[in-house]
CSV table of C-alpha atoms in Angstrom, one decimal:
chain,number,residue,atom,x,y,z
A,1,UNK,CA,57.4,115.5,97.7
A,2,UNK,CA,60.2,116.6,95.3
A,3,UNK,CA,59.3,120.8,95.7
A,4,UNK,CA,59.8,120.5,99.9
A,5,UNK,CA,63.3,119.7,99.4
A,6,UNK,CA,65.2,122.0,100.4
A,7,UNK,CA,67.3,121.1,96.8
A,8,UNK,CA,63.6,121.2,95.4
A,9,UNK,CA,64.3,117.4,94.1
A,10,UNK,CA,67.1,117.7,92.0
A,11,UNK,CA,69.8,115.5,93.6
A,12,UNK,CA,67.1,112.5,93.9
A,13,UNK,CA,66.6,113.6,90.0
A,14,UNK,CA,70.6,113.0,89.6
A,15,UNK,CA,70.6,110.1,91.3
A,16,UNK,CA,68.0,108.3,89.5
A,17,UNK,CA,70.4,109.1,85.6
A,18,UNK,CA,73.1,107.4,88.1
A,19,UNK,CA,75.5,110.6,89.3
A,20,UNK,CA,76.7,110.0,92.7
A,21,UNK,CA,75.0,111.1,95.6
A,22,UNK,CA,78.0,113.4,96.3
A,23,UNK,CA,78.3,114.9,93.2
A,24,UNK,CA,74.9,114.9,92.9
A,25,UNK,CA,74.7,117.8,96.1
A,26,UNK,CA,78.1,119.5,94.5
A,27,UNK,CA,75.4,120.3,91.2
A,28,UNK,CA,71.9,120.5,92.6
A,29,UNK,CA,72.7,124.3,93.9
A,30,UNK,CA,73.5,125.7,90.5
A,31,UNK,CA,70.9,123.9,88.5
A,32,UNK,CA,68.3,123.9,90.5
A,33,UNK,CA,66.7,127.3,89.3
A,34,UNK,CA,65.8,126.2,86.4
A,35,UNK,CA,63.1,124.2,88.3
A,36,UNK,CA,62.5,120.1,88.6
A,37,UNK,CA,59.7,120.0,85.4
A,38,UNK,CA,62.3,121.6,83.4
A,39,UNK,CA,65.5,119.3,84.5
A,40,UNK,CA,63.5,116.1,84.0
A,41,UNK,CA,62.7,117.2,80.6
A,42,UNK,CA,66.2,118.3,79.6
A,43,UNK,CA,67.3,115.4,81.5
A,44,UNK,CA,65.5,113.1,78.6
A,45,UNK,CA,66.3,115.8,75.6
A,46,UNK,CA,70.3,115.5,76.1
A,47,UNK,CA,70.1,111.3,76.9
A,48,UNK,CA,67.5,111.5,73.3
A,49,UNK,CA,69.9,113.6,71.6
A,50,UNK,CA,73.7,111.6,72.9
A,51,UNK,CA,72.3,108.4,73.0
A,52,UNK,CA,69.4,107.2,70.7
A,53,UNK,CA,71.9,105.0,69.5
A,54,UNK,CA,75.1,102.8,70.1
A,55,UNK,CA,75.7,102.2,66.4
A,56,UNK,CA,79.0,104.4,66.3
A,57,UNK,CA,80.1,104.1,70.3
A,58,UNK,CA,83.3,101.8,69.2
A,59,UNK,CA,84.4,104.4,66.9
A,60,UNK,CA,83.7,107.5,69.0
A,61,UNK,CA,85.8,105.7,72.3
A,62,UNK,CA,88.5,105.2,69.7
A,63,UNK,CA,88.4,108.8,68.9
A,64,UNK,CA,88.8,109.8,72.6
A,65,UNK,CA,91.5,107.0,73.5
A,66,UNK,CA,93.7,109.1,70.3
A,67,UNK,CA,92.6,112.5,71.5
A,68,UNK,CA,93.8,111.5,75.0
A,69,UNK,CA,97.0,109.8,73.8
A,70,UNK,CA,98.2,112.6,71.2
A,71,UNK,CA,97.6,115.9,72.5
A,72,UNK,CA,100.3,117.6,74.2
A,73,UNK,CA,99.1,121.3,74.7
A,74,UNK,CA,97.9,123.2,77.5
A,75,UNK,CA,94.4,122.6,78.2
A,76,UNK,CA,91.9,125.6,78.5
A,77,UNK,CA,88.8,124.8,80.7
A,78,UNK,CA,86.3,123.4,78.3
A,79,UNK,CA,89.2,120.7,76.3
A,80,UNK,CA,90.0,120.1,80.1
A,81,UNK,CA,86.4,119.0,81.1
A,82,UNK,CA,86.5,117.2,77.7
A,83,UNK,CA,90.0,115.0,79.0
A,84,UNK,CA,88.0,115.0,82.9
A,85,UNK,CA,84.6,113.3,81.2
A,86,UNK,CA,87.5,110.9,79.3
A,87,UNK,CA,89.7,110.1,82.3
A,88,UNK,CA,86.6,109.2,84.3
A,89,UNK,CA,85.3,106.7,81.5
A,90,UNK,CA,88.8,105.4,80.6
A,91,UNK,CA,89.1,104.4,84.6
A,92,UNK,CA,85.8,102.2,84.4
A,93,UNK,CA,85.2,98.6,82.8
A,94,UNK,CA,85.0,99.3,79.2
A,95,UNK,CA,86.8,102.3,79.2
A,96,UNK,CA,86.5,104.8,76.7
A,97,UNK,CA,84.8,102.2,74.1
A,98,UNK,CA,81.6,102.9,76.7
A,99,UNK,CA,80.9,106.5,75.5
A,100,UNK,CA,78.1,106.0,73.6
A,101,UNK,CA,76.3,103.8,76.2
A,102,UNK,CA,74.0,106.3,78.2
A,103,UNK,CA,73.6,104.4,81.2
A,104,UNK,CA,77.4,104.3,81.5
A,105,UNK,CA,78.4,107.8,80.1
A,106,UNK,CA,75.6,110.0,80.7
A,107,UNK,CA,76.4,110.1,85.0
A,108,UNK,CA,79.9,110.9,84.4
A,109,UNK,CA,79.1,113.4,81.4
A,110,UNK,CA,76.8,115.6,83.6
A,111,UNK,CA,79.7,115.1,86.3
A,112,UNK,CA,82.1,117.1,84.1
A,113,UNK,CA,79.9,119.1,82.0
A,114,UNK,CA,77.0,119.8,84.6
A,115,UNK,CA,76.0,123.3,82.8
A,116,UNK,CA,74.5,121.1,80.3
A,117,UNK,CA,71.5,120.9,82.5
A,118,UNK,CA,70.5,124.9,82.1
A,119,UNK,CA,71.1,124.4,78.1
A,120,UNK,CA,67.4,125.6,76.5
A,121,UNK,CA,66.2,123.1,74.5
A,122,UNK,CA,64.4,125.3,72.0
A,123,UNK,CA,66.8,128.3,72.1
A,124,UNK,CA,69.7,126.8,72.5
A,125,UNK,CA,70.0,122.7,71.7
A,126,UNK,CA,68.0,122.5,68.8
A,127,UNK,CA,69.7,125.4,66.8
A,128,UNK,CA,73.3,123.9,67.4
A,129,UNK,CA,71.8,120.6,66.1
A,130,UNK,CA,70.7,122.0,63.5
A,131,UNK,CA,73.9,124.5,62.5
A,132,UNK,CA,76.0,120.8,63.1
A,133,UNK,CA,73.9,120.0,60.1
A,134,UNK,CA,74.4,122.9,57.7
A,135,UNK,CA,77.8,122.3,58.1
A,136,UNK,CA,77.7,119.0,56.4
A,137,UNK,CA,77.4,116.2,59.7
A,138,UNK,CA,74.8,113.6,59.2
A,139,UNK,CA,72.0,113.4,61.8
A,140,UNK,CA,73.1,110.5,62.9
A,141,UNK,CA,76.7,111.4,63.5
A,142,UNK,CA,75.8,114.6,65.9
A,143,UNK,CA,76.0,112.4,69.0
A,144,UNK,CA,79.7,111.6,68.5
A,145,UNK,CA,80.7,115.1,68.0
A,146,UNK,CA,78.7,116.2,70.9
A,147,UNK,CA,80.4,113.3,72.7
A,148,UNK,CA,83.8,114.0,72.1
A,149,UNK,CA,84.0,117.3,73.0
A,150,UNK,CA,80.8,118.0,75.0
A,151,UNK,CA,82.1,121.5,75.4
A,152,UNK,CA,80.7,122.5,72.5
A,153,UNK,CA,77.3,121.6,73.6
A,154,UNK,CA,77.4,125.2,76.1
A,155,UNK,CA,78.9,127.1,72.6
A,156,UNK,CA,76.8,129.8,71.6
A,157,UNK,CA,76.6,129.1,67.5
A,158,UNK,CA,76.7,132.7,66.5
A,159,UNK,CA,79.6,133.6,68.9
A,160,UNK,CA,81.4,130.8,69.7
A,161,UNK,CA,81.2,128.3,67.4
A,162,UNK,CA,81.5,130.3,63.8
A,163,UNK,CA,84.1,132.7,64.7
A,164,UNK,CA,86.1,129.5,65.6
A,165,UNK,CA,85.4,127.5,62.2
A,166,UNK,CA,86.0,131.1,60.3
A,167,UNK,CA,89.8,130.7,62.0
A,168,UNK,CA,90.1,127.3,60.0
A,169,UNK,CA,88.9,128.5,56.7
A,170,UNK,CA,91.1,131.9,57.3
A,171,UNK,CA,93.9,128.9,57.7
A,172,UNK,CA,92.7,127.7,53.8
A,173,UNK,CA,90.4,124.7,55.1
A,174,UNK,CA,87.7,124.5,53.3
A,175,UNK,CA,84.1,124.3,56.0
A,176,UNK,CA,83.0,121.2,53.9
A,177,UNK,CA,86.5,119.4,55.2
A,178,UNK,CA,86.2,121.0,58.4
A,179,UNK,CA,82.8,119.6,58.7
A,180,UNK,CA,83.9,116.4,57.8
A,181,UNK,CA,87.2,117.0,60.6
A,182,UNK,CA,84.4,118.0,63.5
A,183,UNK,CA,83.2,114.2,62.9
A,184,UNK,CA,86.3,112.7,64.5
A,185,UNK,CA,87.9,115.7,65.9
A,186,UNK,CA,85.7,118.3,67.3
A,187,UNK,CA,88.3,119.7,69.8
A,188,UNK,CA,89.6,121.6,67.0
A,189,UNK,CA,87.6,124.2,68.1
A,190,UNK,CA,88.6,124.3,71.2
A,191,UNK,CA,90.3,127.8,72.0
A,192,UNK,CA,93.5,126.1,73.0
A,193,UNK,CA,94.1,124.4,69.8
A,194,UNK,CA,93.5,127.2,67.3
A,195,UNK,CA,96.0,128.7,69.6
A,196,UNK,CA,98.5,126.2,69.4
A,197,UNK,CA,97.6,126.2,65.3
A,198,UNK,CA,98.5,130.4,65.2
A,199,UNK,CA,102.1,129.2,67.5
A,200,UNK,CA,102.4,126.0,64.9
A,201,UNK,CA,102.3,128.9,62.4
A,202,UNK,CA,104.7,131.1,63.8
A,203,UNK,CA,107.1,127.9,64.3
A,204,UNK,CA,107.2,126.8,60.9
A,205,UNK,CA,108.3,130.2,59.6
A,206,UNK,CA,110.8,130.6,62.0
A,207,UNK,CA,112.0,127.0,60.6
A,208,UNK,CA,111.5,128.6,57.0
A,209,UNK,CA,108.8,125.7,56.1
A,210,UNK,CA,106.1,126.6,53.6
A,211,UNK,CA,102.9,127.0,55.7
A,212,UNK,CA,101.4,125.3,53.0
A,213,UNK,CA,103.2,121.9,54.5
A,214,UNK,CA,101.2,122.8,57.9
A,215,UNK,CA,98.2,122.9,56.2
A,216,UNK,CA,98.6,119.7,54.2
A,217,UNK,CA,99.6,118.2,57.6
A,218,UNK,CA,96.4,118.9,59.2
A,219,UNK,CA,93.9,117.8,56.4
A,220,UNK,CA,95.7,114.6,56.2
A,221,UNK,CA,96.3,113.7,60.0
A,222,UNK,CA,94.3,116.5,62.2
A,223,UNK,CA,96.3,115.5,65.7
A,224,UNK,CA,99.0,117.6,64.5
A,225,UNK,CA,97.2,120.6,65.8
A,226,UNK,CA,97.2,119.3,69.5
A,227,UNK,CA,101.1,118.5,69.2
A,228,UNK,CA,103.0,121.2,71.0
A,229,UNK,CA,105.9,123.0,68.8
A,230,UNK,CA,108.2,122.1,71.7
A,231,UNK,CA,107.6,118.6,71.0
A,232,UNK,CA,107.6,119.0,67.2
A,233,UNK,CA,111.1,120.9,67.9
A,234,UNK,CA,112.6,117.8,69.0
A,235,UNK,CA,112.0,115.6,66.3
A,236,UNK,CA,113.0,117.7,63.5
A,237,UNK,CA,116.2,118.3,65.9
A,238,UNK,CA,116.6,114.2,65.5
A,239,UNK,CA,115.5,114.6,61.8
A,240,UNK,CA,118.9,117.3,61.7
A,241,UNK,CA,120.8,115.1,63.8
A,242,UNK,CA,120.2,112.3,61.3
A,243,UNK,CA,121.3,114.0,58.6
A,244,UNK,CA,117.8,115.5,57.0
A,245,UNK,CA,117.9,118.1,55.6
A,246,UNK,CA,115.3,121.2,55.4
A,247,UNK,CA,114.1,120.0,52.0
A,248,UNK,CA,113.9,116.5,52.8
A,249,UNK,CA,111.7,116.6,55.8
A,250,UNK,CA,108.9,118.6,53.0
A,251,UNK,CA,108.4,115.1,51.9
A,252,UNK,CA,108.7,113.9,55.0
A,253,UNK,CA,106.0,115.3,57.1
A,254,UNK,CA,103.6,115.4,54.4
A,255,UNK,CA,103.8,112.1,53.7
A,256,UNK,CA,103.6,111.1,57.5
A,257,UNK,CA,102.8,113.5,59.3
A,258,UNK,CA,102.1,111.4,62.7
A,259,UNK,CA,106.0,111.4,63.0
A,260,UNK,CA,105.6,114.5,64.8
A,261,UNK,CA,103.5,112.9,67.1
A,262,UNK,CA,106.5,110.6,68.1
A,263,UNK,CA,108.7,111.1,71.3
A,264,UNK,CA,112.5,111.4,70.5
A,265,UNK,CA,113.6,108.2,72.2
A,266,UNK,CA,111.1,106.4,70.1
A,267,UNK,CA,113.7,107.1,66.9
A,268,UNK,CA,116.8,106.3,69.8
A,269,UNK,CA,115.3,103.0,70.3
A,270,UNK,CA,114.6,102.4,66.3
A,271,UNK,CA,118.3,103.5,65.8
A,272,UNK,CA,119.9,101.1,68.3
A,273,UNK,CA,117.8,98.1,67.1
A,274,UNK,CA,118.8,98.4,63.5
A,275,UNK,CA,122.3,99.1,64.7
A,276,UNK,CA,122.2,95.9,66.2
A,277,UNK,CA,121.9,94.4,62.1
A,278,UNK,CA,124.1,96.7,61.0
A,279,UNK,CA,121.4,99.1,59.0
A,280,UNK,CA,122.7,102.9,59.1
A,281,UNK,CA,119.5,104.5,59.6
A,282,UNK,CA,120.6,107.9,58.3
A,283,UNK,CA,121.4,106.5,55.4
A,284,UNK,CA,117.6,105.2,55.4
A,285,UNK,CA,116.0,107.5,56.1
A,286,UNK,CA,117.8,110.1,53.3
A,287,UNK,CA,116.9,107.1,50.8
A,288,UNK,CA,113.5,105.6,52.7
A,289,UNK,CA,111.2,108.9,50.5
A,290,UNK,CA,111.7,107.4,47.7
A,291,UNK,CA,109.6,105.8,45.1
A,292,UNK,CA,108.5,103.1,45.1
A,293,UNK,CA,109.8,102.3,49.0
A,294,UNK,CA,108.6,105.3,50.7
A,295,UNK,CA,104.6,103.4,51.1
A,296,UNK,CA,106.4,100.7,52.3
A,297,UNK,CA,109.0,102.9,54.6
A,298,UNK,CA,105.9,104.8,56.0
A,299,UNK,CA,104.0,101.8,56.9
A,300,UNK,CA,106.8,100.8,58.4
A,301,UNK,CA,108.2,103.6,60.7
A,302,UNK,CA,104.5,104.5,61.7
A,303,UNK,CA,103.3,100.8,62.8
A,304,UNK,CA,107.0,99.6,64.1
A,305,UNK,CA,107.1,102.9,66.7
A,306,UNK,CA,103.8,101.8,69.1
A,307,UNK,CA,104.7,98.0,69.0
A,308,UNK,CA,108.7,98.7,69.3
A,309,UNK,CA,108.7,96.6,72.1
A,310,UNK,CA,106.6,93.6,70.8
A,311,UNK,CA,108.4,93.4,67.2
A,312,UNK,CA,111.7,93.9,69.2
A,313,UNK,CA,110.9,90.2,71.6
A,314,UNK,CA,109.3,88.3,67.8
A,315,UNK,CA,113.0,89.3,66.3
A,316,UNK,CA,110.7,90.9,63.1
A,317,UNK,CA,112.4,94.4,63.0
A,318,UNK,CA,115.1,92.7,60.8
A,319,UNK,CA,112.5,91.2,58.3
A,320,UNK,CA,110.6,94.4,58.4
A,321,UNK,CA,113.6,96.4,57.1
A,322,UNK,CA,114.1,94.1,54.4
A,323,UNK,CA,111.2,94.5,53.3
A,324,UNK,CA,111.3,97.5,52.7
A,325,UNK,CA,114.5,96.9,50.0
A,326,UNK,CA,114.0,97.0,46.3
A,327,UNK,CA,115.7,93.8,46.4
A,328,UNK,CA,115.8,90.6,48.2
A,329,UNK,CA,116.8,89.8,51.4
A,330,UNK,CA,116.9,87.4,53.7
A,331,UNK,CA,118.1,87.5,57.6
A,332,UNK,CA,121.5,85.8,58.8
């Protein structure tokens, strides 16, 4: 019934994994070459290989939700399909926290990624599974890499895929670490964030910063490479503006390096709260690094900024300041 369909079968074939119906015609006429047998069997391959398990599905939507939250780079098409497939889950019930569910994800995957479906499984699928493994990912774990940037899943190993990770280790990361990086972040090897890493490169010369603060950066907090330099720029402006200087953001940025990941008028609104108790804030901060306050001070300036708001309507922003003091303190 299936082969005197004009689409030879393929859109009811969609259908039935839950794409919609107009979607489902959008795709059948590129796919449907590879014949009906073919697509029902990589149909079940790519659902066996994504989703023989939910055991890591709230970790991998937490993944996304920060992936989709910090990066602030151009997109090239395959981190671009990545953020579609995201959008599209985020929208639903359940959001991104649905990923690893295949009768939720898988429709909306083959939506944004519908290539996928003329992926070999013997010349193509099974030898990335395996080179994911050589590189130091657990079995288990492959799913959530796939998952989270399903991109790579059309890579070509030899091409693609190792020229990319050689651009890492060329950057002094060793492919153990960048193994264990491709767990939570495998858009790193996207094309548009080793781009943005070469211009991150560029821009902390130009701010005469020792590239070996970049690379300490990214080992210890890996959304720095999806954080634009223009945005970057403007925080170390306000780090300059608040009386930091060169040597003291070092110790700054390596210690928390998700302060680049801030907007500007996330430190305004800081400032103007502790104004309102009378705490200088430049003077903080050129004191806040060090020892034994600055664990303290980094907990502090990296949980206060996402809940400004919340702490700000509780009245804690003036506990939270002193307790960050060597001393005692108690509010008026």
């Amino acid at each position: 019934m299936g082969r005197s369909r004009r689409d030879h079968g393929v859109v009811p074939l969609l259908e039935s994994v839950g794409v919609r119906l107009s979607s489902a015609k959008l795709i059948a006429p590129y796919v449907s070459s590879a014949g009906l047998p073919v697509l029902i069997d990589r149909v079940k391959f790519l659902k066996e290989m994504l989703f023989s398990s939910s055991a890591y599905a709230m970790l991998i939507g937490r993944n996304a939700k920060r992936m989709m939250t910090h990066l602030s780079i151009p997109a090239d098409d395959a981190l671009q399909s990545t953020l579609s497939f995201c959008e599209k889950m985020e929208a639903r019930y359940g959001g991104v926290t649905m990923l690893g569910h295949g009768d939720v994800a898988f429709p909306y995957l083959i939506e944004s990624c519908p290539m996928l479906l003329l992926c070999s499984e013997d010349n193509h699928l099974k030898p990335l599974i395996d080179f994911l493994k050589c590189i130091g990912i657990p079995e288990q774990r492959i799913a959530s890499v796939l998952l989270l940037f399903p991109h790579i899943i059309l890579s070509d190993v030899e091409n693609d895929i190792k020229p990319r990770i050689h651009e890492w280790e060329k950057a002094g990361i060793e492919q153990d670490y960048i193994g264990r990086m491709l767990l939570k972040y495998p858009w790193i090897i996207s094309t548009s964030v080793i781009e943005n890493h070469r211009q991150m490169l560029s821009f902390f010369n130009r701010k005469k910063i020792s590239i070996k603060v970049l690379g300490i950066t990214v080992k210890s907090w890996p959304h720095i490479v999806g954080c634009s330099t223009k945005r970057m720029n403007s925080i170390l402006e306000l780090f300059d503006d608040l009386g930091i200087s060169r040597k003291m953001v070092v110790p700054v940025i390596t210690s928390s390096p998700q302060l680049l990941l801030r907007k500007p008028n996330e430190f305004v609104q800081i400032q103007k709260l502790w104004e309102r108790f009378c705490v200088d804030l430049q003077k903080y901060l050129l004191q806040m690094w060090t020892v034994p306050s600055r664990r303290k001070s980094t907990f502090l300036l990296t949980l206060v900024f996402p809940n400004i708001i919340f702490l700000t309507s509780l009245g804690n922003i003036q506990s939270f300041y002193c307790w960050t003091q060597i001393g005692h303190c108690s509010p008026e």
